[in-house]
XYZ file of C-alpha atoms in Angstrom:
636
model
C 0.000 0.000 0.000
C 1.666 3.228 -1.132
C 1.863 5.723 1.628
C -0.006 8.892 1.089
C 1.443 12.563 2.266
C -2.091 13.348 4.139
C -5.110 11.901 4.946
C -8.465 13.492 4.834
C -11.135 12.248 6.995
C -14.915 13.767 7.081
C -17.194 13.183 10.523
C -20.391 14.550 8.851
C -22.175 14.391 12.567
C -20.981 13.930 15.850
C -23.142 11.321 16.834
C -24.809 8.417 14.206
C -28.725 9.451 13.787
C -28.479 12.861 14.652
C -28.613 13.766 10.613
C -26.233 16.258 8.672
C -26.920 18.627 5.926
C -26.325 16.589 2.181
C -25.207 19.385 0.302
C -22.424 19.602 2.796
C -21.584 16.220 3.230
C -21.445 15.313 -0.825
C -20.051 18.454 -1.770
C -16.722 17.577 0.814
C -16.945 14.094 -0.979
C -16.911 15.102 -4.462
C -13.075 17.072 -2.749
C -12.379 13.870 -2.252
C -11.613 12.229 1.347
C -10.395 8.715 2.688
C -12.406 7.762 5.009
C -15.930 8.807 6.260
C -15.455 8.348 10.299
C -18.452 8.285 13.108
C -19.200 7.875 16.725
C -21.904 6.715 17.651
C -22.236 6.287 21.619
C -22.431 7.741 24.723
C -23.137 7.188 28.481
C -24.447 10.759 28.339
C -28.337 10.098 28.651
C -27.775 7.502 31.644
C -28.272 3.455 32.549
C -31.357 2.692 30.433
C -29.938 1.879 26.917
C -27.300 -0.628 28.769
C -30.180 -2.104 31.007
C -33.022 -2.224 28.691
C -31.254 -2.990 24.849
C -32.313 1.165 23.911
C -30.404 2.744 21.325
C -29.611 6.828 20.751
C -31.087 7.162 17.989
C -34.374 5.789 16.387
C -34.230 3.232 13.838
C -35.565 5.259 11.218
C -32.805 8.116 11.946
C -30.320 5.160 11.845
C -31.883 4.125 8.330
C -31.480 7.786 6.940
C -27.484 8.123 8.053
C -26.657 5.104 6.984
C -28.019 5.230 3.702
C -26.135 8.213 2.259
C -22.735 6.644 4.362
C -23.345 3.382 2.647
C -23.826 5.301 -0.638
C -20.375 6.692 -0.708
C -18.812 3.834 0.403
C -20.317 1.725 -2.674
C -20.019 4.283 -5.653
C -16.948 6.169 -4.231
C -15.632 3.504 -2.706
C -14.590 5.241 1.023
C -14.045 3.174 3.316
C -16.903 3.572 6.627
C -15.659 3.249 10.485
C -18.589 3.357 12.809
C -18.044 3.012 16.761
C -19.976 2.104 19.599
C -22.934 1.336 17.699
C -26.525 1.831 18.567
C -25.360 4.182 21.671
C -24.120 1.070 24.056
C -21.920 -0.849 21.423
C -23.934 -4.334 22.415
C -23.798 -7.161 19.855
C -27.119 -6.412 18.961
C -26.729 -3.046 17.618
C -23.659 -3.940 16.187
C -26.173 -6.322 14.039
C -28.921 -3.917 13.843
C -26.846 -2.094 11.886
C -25.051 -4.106 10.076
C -28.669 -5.281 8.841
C -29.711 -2.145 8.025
C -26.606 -1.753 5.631
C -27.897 -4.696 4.148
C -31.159 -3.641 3.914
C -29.918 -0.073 2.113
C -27.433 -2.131 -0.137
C -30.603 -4.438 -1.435
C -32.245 -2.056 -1.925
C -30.860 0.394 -3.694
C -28.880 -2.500 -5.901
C -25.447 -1.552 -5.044
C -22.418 -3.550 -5.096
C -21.354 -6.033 -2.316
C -19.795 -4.516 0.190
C -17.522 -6.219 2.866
C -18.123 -5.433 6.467
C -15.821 -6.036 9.527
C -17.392 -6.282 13.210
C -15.720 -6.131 15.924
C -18.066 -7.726 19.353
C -17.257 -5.615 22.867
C -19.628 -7.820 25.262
C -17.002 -9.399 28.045
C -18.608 -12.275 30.234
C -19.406 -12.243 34.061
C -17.442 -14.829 34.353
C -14.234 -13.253 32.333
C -15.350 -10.021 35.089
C -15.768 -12.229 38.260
C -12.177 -14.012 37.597
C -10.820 -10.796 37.095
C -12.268 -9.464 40.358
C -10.691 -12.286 41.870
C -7.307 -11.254 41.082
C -7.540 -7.812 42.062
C -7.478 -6.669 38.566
C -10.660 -4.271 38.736
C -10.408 -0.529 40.154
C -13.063 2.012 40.249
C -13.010 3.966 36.994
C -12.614 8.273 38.497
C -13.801 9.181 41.454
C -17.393 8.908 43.346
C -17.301 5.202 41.648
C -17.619 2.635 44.343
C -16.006 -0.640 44.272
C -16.989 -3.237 42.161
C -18.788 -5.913 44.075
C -19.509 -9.415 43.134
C -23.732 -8.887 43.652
C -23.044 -5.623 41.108
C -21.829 -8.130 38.193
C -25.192 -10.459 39.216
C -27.039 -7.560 38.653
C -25.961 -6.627 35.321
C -27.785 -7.054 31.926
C -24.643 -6.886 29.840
C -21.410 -5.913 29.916
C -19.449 -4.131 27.436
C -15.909 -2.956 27.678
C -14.480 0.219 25.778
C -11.902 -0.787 23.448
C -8.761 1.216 22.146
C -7.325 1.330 18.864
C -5.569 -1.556 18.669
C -8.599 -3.953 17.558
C -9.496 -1.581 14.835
C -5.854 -1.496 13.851
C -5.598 -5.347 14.016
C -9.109 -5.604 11.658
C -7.915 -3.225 8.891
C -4.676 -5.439 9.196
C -6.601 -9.059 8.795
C -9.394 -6.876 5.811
C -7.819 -4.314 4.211
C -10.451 -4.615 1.522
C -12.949 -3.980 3.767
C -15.666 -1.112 2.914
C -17.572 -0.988 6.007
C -16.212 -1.369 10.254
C -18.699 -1.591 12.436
C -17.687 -1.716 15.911
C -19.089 -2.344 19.614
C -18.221 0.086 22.560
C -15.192 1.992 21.625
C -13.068 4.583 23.184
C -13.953 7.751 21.412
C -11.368 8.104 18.905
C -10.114 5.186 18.646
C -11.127 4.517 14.964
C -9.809 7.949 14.229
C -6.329 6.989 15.684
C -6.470 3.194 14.364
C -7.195 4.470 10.804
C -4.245 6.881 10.953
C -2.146 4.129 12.276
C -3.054 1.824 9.595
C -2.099 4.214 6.658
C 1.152 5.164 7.959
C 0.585 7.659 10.871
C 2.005 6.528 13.599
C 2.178 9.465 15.643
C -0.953 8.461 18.829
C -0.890 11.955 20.028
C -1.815 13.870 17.036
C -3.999 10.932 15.957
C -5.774 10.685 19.533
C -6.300 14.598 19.374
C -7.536 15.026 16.216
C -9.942 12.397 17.057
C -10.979 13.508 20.412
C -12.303 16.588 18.654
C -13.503 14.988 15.279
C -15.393 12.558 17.203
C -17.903 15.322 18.278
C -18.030 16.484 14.389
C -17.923 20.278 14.629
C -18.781 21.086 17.625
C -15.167 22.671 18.745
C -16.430 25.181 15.925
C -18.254 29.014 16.451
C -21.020 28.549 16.261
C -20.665 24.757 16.926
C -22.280 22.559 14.165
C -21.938 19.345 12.731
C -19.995 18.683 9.535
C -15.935 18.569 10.120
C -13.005 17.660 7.840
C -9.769 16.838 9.150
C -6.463 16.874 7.375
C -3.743 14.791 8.968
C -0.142 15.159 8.264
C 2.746 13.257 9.686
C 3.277 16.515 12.044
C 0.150 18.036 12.775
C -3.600 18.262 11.707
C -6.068 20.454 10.577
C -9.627 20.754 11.679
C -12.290 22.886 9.328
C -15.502 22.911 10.110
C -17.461 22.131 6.438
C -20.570 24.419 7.462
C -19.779 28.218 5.432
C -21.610 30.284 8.464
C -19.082 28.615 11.326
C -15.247 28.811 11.493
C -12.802 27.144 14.087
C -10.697 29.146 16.045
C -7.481 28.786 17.985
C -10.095 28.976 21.136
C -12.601 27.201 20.263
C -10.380 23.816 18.962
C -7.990 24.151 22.549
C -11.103 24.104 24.510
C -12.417 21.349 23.373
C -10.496 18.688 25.358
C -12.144 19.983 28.449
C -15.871 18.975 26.921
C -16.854 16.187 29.131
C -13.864 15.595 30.809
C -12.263 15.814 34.207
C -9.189 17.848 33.215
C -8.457 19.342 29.761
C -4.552 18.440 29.444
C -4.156 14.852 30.376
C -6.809 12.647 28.944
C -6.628 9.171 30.112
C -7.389 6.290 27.825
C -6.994 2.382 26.811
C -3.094 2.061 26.768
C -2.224 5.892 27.771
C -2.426 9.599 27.892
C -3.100 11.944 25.852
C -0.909 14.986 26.831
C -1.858 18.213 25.028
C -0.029 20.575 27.306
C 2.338 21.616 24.826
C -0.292 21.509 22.141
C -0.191 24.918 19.486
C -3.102 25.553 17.674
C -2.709 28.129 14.482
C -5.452 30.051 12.713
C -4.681 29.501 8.849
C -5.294 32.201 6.053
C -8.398 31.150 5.497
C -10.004 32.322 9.186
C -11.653 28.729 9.421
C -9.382 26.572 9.540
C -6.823 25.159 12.584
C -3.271 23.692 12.704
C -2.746 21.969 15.748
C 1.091 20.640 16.683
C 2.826 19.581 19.398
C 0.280 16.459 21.101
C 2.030 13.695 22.804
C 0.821 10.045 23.704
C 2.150 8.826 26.843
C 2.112 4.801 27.089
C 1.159 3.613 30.236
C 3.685 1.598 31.856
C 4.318 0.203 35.325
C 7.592 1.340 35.301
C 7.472 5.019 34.705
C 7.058 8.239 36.536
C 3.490 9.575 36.448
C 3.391 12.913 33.802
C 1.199 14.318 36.838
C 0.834 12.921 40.523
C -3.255 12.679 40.048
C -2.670 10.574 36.575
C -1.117 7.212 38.062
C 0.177 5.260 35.067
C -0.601 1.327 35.501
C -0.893 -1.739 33.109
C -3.524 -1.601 30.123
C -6.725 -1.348 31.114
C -10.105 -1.001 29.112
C -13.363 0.297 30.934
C -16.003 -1.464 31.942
C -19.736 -0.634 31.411
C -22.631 -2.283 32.703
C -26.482 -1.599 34.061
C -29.110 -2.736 36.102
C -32.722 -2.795 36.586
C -33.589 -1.377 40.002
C -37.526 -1.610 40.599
C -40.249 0.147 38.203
C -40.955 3.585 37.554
C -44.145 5.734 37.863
C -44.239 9.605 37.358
C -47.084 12.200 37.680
C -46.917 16.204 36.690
C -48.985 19.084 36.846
C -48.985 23.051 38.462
C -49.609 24.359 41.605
C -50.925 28.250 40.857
C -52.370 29.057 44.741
C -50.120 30.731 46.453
C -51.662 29.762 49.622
C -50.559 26.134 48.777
C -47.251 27.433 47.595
C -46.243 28.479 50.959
C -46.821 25.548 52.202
C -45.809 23.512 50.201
C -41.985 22.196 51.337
C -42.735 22.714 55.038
C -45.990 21.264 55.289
C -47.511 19.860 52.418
C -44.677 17.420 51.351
C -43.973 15.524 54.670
C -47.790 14.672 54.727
C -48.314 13.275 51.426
C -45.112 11.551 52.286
C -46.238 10.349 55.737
C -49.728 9.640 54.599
C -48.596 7.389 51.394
C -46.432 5.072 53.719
C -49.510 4.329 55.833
C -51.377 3.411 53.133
C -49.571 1.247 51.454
C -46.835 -0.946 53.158
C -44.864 -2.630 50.315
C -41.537 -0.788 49.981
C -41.244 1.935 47.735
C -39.119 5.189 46.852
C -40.974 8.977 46.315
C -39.280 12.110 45.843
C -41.110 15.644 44.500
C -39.317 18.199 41.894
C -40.556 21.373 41.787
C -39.787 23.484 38.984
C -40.201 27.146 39.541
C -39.387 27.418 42.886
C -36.422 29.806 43.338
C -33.141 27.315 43.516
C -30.927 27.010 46.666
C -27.788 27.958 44.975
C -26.335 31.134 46.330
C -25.795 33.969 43.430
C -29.794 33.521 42.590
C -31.716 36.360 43.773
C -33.802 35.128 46.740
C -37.609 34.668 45.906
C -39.481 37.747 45.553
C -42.467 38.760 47.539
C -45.025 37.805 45.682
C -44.763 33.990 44.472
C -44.241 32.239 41.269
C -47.250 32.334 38.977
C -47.317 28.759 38.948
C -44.835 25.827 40.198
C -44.315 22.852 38.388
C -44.458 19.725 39.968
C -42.866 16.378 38.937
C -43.398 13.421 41.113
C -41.277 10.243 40.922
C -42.351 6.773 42.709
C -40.179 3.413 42.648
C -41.375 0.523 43.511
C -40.514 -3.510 43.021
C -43.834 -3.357 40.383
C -45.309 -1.264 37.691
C -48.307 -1.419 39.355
C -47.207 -0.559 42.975
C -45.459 2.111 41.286
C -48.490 3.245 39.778
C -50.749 2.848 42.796
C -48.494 4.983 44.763
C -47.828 8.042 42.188
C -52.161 7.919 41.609
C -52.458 8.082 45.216
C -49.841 11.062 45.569
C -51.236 12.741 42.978
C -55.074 12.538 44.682
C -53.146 14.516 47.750
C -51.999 16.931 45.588
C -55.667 17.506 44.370
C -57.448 17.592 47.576
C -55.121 17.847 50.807
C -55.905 20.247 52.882
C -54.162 23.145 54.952
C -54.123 25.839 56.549
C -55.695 29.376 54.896
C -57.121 26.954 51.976
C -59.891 29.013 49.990
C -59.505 26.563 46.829
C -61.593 22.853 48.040
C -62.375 22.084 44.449
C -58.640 21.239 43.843
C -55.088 22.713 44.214
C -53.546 20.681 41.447
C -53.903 21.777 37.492
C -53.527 18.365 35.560
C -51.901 18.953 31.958
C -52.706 15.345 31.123
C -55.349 12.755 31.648
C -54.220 10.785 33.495
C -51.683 12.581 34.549
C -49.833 9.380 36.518
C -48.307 7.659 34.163
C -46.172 4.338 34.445
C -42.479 5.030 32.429
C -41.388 1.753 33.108
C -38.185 0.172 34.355
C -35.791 1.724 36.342
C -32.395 1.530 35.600
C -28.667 2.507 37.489
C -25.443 2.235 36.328
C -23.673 -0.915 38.070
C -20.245 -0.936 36.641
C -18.446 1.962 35.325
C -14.735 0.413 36.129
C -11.108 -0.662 34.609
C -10.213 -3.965 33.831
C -6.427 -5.229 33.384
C -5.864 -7.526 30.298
C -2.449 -8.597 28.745
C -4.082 -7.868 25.453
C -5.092 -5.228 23.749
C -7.354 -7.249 20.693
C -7.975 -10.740 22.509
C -11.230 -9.293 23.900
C -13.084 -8.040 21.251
C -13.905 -11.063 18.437
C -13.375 -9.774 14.599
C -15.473 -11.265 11.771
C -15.983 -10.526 8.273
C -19.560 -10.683 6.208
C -20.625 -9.372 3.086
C -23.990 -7.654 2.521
C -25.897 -7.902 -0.878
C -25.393 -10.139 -3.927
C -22.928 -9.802 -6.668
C -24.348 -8.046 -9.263
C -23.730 -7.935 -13.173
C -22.560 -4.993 -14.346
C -25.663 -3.653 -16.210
C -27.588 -3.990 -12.343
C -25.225 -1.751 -10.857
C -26.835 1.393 -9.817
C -24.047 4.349 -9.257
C -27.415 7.172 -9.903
C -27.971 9.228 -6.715
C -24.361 9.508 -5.344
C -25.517 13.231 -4.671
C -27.522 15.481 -5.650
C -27.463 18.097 -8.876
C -25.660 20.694 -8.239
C -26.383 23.785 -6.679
C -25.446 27.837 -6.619
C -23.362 28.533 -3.775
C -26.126 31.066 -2.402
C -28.216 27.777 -2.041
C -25.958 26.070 -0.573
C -25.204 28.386 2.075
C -29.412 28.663 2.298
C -29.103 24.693 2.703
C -26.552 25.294 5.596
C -27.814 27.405 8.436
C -27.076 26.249 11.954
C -29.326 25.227 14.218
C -29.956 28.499 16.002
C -28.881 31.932 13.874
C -25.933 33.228 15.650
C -27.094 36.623 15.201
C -29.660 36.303 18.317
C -28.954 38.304 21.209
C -28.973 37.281 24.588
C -31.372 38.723 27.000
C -30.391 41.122 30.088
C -31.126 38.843 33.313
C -32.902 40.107 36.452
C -32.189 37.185 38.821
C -29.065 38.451 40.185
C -29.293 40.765 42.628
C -28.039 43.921 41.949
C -24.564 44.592 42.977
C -23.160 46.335 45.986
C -20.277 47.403 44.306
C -20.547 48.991 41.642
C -17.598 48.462 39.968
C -18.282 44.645 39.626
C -20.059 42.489 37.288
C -21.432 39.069 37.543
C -19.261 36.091 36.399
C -21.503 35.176 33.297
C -21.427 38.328 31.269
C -17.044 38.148 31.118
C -17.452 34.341 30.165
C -17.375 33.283 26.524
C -19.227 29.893 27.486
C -20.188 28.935 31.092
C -21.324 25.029 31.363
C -21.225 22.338 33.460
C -21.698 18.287 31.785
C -21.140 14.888 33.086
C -17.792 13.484 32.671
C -19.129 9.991 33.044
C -21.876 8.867 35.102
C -19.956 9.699 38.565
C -18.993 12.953 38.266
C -20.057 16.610 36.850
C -17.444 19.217 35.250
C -17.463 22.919 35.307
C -15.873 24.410 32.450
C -16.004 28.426 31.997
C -14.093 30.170 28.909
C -13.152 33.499 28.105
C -13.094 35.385 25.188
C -9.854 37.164 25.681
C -6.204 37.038 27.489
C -7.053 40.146 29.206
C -10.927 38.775 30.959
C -8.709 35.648 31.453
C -6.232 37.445 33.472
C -8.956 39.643 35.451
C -10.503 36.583 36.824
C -7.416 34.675 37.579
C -5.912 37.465 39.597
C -9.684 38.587 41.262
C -9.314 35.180 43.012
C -13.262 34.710 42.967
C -13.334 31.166 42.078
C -11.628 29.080 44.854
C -11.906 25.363 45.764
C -13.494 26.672 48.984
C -16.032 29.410 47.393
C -17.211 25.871 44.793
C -17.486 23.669 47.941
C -19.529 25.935 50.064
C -21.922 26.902 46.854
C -22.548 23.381 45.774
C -22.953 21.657 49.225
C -19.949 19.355 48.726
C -16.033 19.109 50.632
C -12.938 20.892 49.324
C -11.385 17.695 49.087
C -13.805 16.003 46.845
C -13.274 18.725 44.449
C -10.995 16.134 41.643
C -9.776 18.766 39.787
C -9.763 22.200 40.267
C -6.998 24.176 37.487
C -6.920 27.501 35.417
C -5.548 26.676 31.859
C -4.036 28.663 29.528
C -3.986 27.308 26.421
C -8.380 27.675 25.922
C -8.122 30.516 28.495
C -10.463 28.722 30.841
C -11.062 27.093 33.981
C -11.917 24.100 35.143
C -13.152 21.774 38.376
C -14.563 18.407 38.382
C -16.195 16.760 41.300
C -18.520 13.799 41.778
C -22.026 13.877 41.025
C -24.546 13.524 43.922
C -26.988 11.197 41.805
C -25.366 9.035 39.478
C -26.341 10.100 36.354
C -29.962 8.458 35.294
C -30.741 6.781 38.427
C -34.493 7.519 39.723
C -34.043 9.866 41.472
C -31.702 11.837 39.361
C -33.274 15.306 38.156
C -30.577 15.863 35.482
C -29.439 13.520 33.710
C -26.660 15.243 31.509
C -25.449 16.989 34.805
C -25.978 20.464 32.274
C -27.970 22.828 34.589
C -25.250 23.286 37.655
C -23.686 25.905 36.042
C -26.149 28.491 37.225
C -24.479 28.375 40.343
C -21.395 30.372 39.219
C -23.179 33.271 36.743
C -23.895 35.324 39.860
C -20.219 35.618 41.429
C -19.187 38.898 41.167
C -15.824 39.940 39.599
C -14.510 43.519 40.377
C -13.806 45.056 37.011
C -11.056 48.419 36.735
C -12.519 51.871 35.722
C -11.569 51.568 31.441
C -11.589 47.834 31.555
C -11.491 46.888 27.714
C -13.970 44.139 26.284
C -13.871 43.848 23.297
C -12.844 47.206 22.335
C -15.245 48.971 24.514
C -14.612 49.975 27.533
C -16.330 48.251 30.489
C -17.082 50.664 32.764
């Protein structure tokens, strides 16, 4: 195989299902690239696709991806890679898809096309002996240790695989059109596909997938088409959508998306160590150079890169959930403000009290009420005259769907009719938006293994096989029509294009925060370029904040506002379970990672993706200098 000077790779969304614009994607195409590479998993939206066989994206999404991948692979003859199918990487998405290809190839009378699987399910027996030998630690922190009962418990088992099994199928098929893989480290395919045509440098390949892998999302404003151009020293990263661009920003923050630190990344075999990482805006203004990532093996033997990264033999993760009991919900609004005022102190540890004495069997309840003002200091306290309505969300577990049921009907009938003090309203204090309004979900689902695994190798675990999909087909029966549409004008194209939301809109002035005391000072989240806060796995929640420029960067370094102390106190949690807690350059940013309260998903979890804490922090005031400069303008 001759060795090519680049390779250009196109992720046309960051997630398989989601859809992508098809002017985009066939225009980049017709440029020519070598290899069309997706993810297509996540832990992000909790336990229940593990537990209950659920995939990310509908099957009829799946079928509309996978048609216009498997047309380029057949008439242009670009070779597919496709991790961590159906969301959990189980060996029944890997076939679900893999029979949809079939289904699209049939169909549409292509060619036969080869396709590679690679299987990711590991035993409880292959887990248990490994138990045994001490070979299984918890995966970050708030992750307990593994117990025996938690691998009982567990509906399947998948384990995150690293490049090396991708590598090791391209090796054994290198005529194959189509990989389709189980649970797999996020850019692993990225890094194995580099590997295998003569890249060998693991940390630009494991960086330029660790941002490819989301498409273009490291772009302003973020959006879903990317191209990546890798060269033996460096990559570029252009997002393919005309209204967004990637900056030097924008690309160096993106190793901090959904992960506890942003400059040593842990993975299967290593680290990822972009601290000496450049990132260089081309002519163009849309385009990024990055240079300088490293890949640090792991290896018993040598010193840690940083004391909280503790290098150790190869490990691969371990995923796994379980089904807890059943789930019942009910929802509606409370609009008296009589029964508002009661409703915490009171109200609640009735129903609660009342519901127990009813009904014996063993069951869970807890109440969210949306509306009510939040008890995170920097939100202006409640005002005197109350909410126009509250929103109410009760949850019930139970062992049954029907004691589940029985108990969220029954808490919902208190909600209609309780009574208490001052009440004026005895035809009902509870406005239903649904009949009925209790409703059984179903299952109920927690993550029971979330943890690393020693093996001696890297392939052994994950079986490789080869299939073909459709018939062989005479010539005259090929169809090569519809590679992509006829052409268009480049206004229509850019028409075609639009992101999601127009990045034109202009945010709102907010009126929660109280108004400041000093009045020099401003709150946190009008000097932040993006303010969030996302799981990094199902354990633990990160708090990212960015800043547009070196000189906001530098004001809220030196104003000393955020400290491990002022994050503890504010989200109800010790200074010493605060993981990570760092002010980085490179993305001019700041970051802190501790472990979630809930794990993500389980019942009584009230956000799953871990995205709402960040309200916390918009309300710390920063003292800003009389002629402070944003943006050109002065500040104050």
């Amino acid at each position: 195989m001759a060795l090519k000077n680049e390779l250009r790779i196109l992720t046309p969304i960051g997630m398989l299902g989601y859809s992508f614009d098809e002017h985009l994607y066939w225009t980049e195409i017709e440029n020519g690239v070598d290899a069309i590479i997706l993810d297509s998993g996540s832990t992000d939206s909790g336990p229940s696709r593990l537990a209950l066989g659920l995939t990310s994206a509908s099957r009829e999404a799946y079928e509309r991806d996978l048609k216009l991948l498997v047309t380029a692979s057949a008439n242009k003859h670009i070779p597919v890679l496709i991790g961590s199918a159906g969301g959990d990487g189980t060996n029944a998405h890997v076939q679900l898809l893999v029979d949809i290809v079939n289904e699209v190839v049939e169909r549409e009378k292509y060619r036969q096309l080869k396709i590679v699987t690679i299987h990711s399910e590991i035993t409880k027996s292959e887990v248990r002996a490994s138990l045994g030998r001490g070979e299984i630690t918890p995966c970050g922190g708030g992750v307990p240790e593994l117990l025996s009962s938690d691998i009982d418990d567990a509906v399947v088992i998948v384990a995150q695989m690293g490049l090396e099994p991708w590598v090791q199928a391209m090796q054994d098929h290198p005529d194959f059109d189509i990989i389709i893989a189980g649970r797999s480290y996020d850019p692993a395919p990225y890094a194995a596909f580099c590997v295998h045509n003569g890249f060998p440098d693991l940390g630009l390949a494991h960086h330029m997938g660790k941002i490819m892998e989301c498409g273009a999302v490291c772009a302003t404003p973020k959006s879903a088409e990317a191209l990546a151009i890798v060269r033996q020293d460096c990559f570029e990263i252009r997002p393919l959508n005309p209204v967004a661009k990637c900056t030097p920003l924008s690309v160096a923050s993106h190793t901090m998306y959904e992960k506890p630190r942003p400059d040593l990344l842990a993975g299967p075999g290593g680290i990822l160590d972009v601290r000496d990482s450049t990132y260089t805006q081309l002519p163009d203004g849309r385009t990024i150079r990055v240079t300088g990532s490293k890949f640090i093996p792991f290896s018993p033997d040598q010193s840690s890169p940083e004391p909280s990264v503790s290098n150790t033999k190869y490990t691969i993760k371990l995923e796994a959930a379980k089904v807890t009991g059943h789930l019942a919900i009910f929802i509606g609004g409370i609009r008296d403000p009589i029964m508002q005022s009661q409703l915490n102190d009171l109200l609640m540890p009735m129903i609660k009290k009342r519901l127990h004495q009813v009904y014996t069997f063993d069951f869970d309840l807890s109440f969210k009420f949306y509306g009510q003002t939040p008890l995170i200091p920097g939100i202006a306290p409640q005002p005197a005259h109350f909410p126009t309505e509250i929103g109410v969300l009760g949850k019930v577990l139970a062992q049954t769907p029907a004691q589940a049921k029985a108990v969220a009907n029954l808490a919902k009938v208190y909600f209609v009719h309780a009574p208490y003090p001052g009440q004026v309203a005895t035809a009902g204090n509870f406005a239903m938006p649904l009949a009925p309004c209790d409703i059984s979900v179903g299952p109920a689902t927690q993550f029971c293994m979330y943890h690393l695994m020693e093996i001696d190798d890297p392939v052994a675990p994950f079986p490789i096989s080869v299939q073909t999909v459709g018939r062989v087909l005479a010539p005259e029966e090929i169809q090569t029509n519809g590679t992509h549409p006829k052409e268009i004008s480049p206004l229509e194209k850019l028409k075609s294009s639009r992101p999601l939301f127009p990045p034109s809109l202009v945010a709102p002035e907010l009126t929660c925060f109280p108004k400041s005391a000093l009045p020099s000072s401003v709150p946190l989240y009008k000097l932040a370029k993006t303010l969030r806060t996302k799981n990094a796995g199902p354990y633990s929640v990160t708090l990212d904040i960015l800043f547009p420029t070196r000189e906001v960067f530098e004001l809220v370094v030196e104003s000393g506002v955020l400290t491990r102390e002022g994050l503890a106190e504010m989200y109800g949690i010790g200074k010493e379970d605060i993981t990570e807690f760092m002010f980085w350059e490179p993305a001019l940013a700041f970051k802190a990672t501790w472990p979630r309260r809930k794990v993500s998903g389980s019942w009584d979890d009230d956000d799953v993706h871990a995205s709402g804490g960040h309200v916390g922090v918009m309300g710390i005031e920063v003292v800003v200098p009389a002629g402070f400069s944003l943006n050109g303008e002065a500040w104050l």
